[in-house]
mmCIF file of C-alpha atoms in Angstrom:
data_model
loop_
_atom_site.group_PDB
_atom_site.id
_atom_site.type_symbol
_atom_site.label_atom_id
_atom_site.label_comp_id
_atom_site.label_asym_id
_atom_site.label_seq_id
_atom_site.Cartn_x
_atom_site.Cartn_y
_atom_site.Cartn_z
ATOM 1 C CA UNK O 1 -37.743 12.322 20.979
ATOM 2 C CA UNK O 2 -39.915 9.362 20.022
ATOM 3 C CA UNK O 3 -43.161 11.312 20.600
ATOM 4 C CA UNK O 4 -41.933 14.091 18.297
ATOM 5 C CA UNK O 5 -40.895 11.530 15.702
ATOM 6 C CA UNK O 6 -44.289 9.856 16.026
ATOM 7 C CA UNK O 7 -45.978 13.182 15.216
ATOM 8 C CA UNK O 8 -43.733 13.606 12.149
ATOM 9 C CA UNK O 9 -44.357 10.010 11.120
ATOM 10 C CA UNK O 10 -48.115 10.463 11.442
ATOM 11 C CA UNK O 11 -47.998 13.743 9.485
ATOM 12 C CA UNK O 12 -46.149 12.077 6.603
ATOM 13 C CA UNK O 13 -48.594 9.164 6.632
ATOM 14 C CA UNK O 14 -51.550 11.554 6.660
ATOM 15 C CA UNK O 15 -50.087 13.425 3.689
ATOM 16 C CA UNK O 16 -49.884 10.118 1.818
ATOM 17 C CA UNK O 17 -53.407 9.230 2.956
ATOM 18 C CA UNK O 18 -54.754 12.426 1.394
ATOM 19 C CA UNK O 19 -52.676 11.969 -1.713
ATOM 20 C CA UNK O 20 -53.724 8.352 -2.298
ATOM 21 C CA UNK O 21 -57.418 9.213 -2.007
ATOM 22 C CA UNK O 22 -56.946 12.002 -4.552
ATOM 23 C CA UNK O 23 -55.120 9.656 -6.904
ATOM 24 C CA UNK O 24 -57.675 6.880 -6.383
ATOM 25 C CA UNK O 25 -60.839 8.920 -6.811
ATOM 26 C CA UNK O 26 -59.704 11.643 -9.218
ATOM 27 C CA UNK O 27 -56.378 11.133 -10.917
ATOM 28 C CA UNK O 28 -56.234 7.456 -11.957
ATOM 29 C CA UNK O 29 -59.837 7.335 -13.244
ATOM 30 C CA UNK O 30 -59.059 10.330 -15.463
ATOM 31 C CA UNK O 31 -56.321 8.326 -17.235
ATOM 32 C CA UNK O 32 -58.986 6.779 -19.454
ATOM 33 C CA UNK O 33 -60.149 10.255 -20.528
ATOM 34 C CA UNK O 34 -56.749 11.335 -21.875
ATOM 35 C CA UNK O 35 -57.124 9.407 -25.124
ATOM 36 C CA UNK O 36 -54.756 7.261 -27.131
ATOM 37 C CA UNK O 37 -52.953 10.049 -28.978
ATOM 38 C CA UNK O 38 -51.897 11.955 -25.841
ATOM 39 C CA UNK O 39 -51.593 9.119 -23.356
ATOM 40 C CA UNK O 40 -47.896 8.217 -23.619
ATOM 41 C CA UNK O 41 -46.763 11.826 -23.095
ATOM 42 C CA UNK O 42 -49.337 12.407 -20.347
ATOM 43 C CA UNK O 43 -48.466 9.192 -18.507
ATOM 44 C CA UNK O 44 -44.749 9.925 -18.798
ATOM 45 C CA UNK O 45 -45.211 13.354 -17.242
ATOM 46 C CA UNK O 46 -47.409 11.843 -14.544
ATOM 47 C CA UNK O 47 -44.696 9.317 -13.657
ATOM 48 C CA UNK O 48 -41.950 11.955 -13.524
ATOM 49 C CA UNK O 49 -43.921 14.462 -11.474
ATOM 50 C CA UNK O 50 -45.675 12.111 -9.054
ATOM 51 C CA UNK O 51 -42.377 10.408 -8.206
ATOM 52 C CA UNK O 52 -41.048 13.721 -6.825
ATOM 53 C CA UNK O 53 -44.100 13.983 -4.543
ATOM 54 C CA UNK O 54 -44.685 10.371 -3.490
ATOM 55 C CA UNK O 55 -41.105 9.071 -3.426
ATOM 56 C CA UNK O 56 -39.682 11.279 -0.666
ATOM 57 C CA UNK O 57 -42.844 10.905 1.423
ATOM 58 C CA UNK O 58 -42.815 7.101 1.151
ATOM 59 C CA UNK O 59 -39.123 6.983 2.063
ATOM 60 C CA UNK O 60 -39.702 9.336 5.012
ATOM 61 C CA UNK O 61 -42.619 7.179 6.131
ATOM 62 C CA UNK O 62 -40.758 3.880 6.055
ATOM 63 C CA UNK O 63 -37.613 5.452 7.486
ATOM 64 C CA UNK O 64 -39.415 7.061 10.400
ATOM 65 C CA UNK O 65 -41.270 3.792 11.050
ATOM 66 C CA UNK O 66 -37.933 1.963 11.233
ATOM 67 C CA UNK O 67 -36.508 4.537 13.657
ATOM 68 C CA UNK O 68 -39.639 4.340 15.823
ATOM 69 C CA UNK O 69 -39.269 0.559 15.960
ATOM 70 C CA UNK O 70 -35.590 0.950 16.868
ATOM 71 C CA UNK O 71 -36.556 3.386 19.648
ATOM 72 C CA UNK O 72 -38.944 0.807 21.070
ATOM 73 C CA UNK O 73 -42.381 1.778 19.759
ATOM 74 C CA UNK O 74 -44.355 -1.396 20.384
ATOM 75 C CA UNK O 75 -48.037 -0.501 20.673
ATOM 76 C CA UNK O 76 -50.689 -2.590 18.982
ATOM 77 C CA UNK O 77 -51.897 0.414 16.975
ATOM 78 C CA UNK O 78 -48.380 0.963 15.643
ATOM 79 C CA UNK O 79 -48.060 -2.702 14.631
ATOM 80 C CA UNK O 80 -51.422 -2.595 12.854
ATOM 81 C CA UNK O 81 -50.267 0.573 11.068
ATOM 82 C CA UNK O 82 -47.128 -1.291 10.006
ATOM 83 C CA UNK O 83 -49.312 -4.009 8.496
ATOM 84 C CA UNK O 84 -50.952 -1.248 6.463
ATOM 85 C CA UNK O 85 -47.509 -0.021 5.449
ATOM 86 C CA UNK O 86 -46.537 -3.523 4.326
ATOM 87 C CA UNK O 87 -49.740 -3.708 2.275
ATOM 88 C CA UNK O 88 -48.875 -0.388 0.608
ATOM 89 C CA UNK O 89 -45.355 -1.468 -0.332
ATOM 90 C CA UNK O 90 -46.395 -4.947 -1.522
ATOM 91 C CA UNK O 91 -49.121 -3.466 -3.704
ATOM 92 C CA UNK O 92 -46.786 -0.774 -5.016
ATOM 93 C CA UNK O 93 -43.982 -3.168 -5.936
ATOM 94 C CA UNK O 94 -46.031 -6.082 -7.261
ATOM 95 C CA UNK O 95 -49.048 -4.345 -8.803
ATOM 96 C CA UNK O 96 -48.848 -0.595 -9.361
ATOM 97 C CA UNK O 97 -45.256 -0.337 -10.613
ATOM 98 C CA UNK O 98 -45.646 -3.204 -13.126
ATOM 99 C CA UNK O 99 -48.943 -1.765 -14.407
ATOM 100 C CA UNK O 100 -47.356 1.650 -14.883
ATOM 101 C CA UNK O 101 -44.511 -0.114 -16.677
ATOM 102 C CA UNK O 102 -47.000 -1.559 -19.154
ATOM 103 C CA UNK O 103 -48.868 1.734 -19.535
ATOM 104 C CA UNK O 104 -45.619 3.408 -20.615
ATOM 105 C CA UNK O 105 -46.147 1.563 -23.901
ATOM 106 C CA UNK O 106 -49.483 3.231 -24.571
ATOM 107 C CA UNK O 107 -53.147 3.648 -23.787
ATOM 108 C CA UNK O 108 -54.868 0.462 -22.615
ATOM 109 C CA UNK O 109 -58.234 0.921 -20.939
ATOM 110 C CA UNK O 110 -58.141 -2.551 -19.328
ATOM 111 C CA UNK O 111 -54.754 -1.776 -17.753
ATOM 112 C CA UNK O 112 -56.129 1.538 -16.497
ATOM 113 C CA UNK O 113 -59.075 -0.270 -14.892
ATOM 114 C CA UNK O 114 -56.638 -2.756 -13.315
ATOM 115 C CA UNK O 115 -54.560 0.178 -12.034
ATOM 116 C CA UNK O 116 -57.620 1.747 -10.403
ATOM 117 C CA UNK O 117 -58.859 -1.559 -8.920
ATOM 118 C CA UNK O 118 -55.411 -2.565 -7.662
ATOM 119 C CA UNK O 119 -54.789 0.832 -6.130
ATOM 120 C CA UNK O 120 -57.614 0.202 -3.659
ATOM 121 C CA UNK O 121 -55.122 -1.963 -1.719
ATOM 122 C CA UNK O 122 -52.798 1.013 -1.261
ATOM 123 C CA UNK O 123 -55.770 3.222 -0.422
ATOM 124 C CA UNK O 124 -56.808 0.679 2.227
ATOM 125 C CA UNK O 125 -53.269 0.438 3.593
ATOM 126 C CA UNK O 126 -52.847 4.182 3.999
ATOM 127 C CA UNK O 127 -56.369 4.500 5.414
ATOM 128 C CA UNK O 128 -55.561 1.878 8.061
ATOM 129 C CA UNK O 129 -52.366 3.752 8.862
ATOM 130 C CA UNK O 130 -54.112 7.118 9.119
ATOM 131 C CA UNK O 131 -56.728 5.771 11.507
ATOM 132 C CA UNK O 132 -54.263 3.849 13.672
ATOM 133 C CA UNK O 133 -51.785 6.704 13.910
ATOM 134 C CA UNK O 134 -54.390 9.307 14.833
ATOM 135 C CA UNK O 135 -55.672 7.063 17.639
ATOM 136 C CA UNK O 136 -52.112 6.369 18.747
ATOM 137 C CA UNK O 137 -51.449 10.106 18.951
ATOM 138 C CA UNK O 138 -54.708 10.717 20.826
ATOM 139 C CA UNK O 139 -53.725 8.020 23.336
ATOM 140 C CA UNK O 140 -50.360 9.728 23.866
ATOM 141 C CA UNK O 141 -51.802 13.193 24.552
#
């Protein structure tokens, strides 16, 4: 059971890894190209749509991590991946969400640059997780 859950957990984390790199390299930098007149509507749609993609995946990731801990997963690679998960959630709650909250009010190029720079912490966190979980799976095979 725990090996199957570990595969699911890793798959969800890898989906978020791919998504965060797309957001970091493509999507967030394009915010500055939208322009002042269209930004509020564009950003609002972004927030509504991305929440339906990221929200369930993040909840599945943290939930499956909690179940794996409960089932006794205790490897060093898993604990390092959990540090990456903590980094993701801390950055999301204390940086990304507040910046998006300010961007709801309108186009601000400095806030967009802060969003891109701050998002590197989440990109790092999910990258750490992706690497750790793939090696953990390889070790289990």
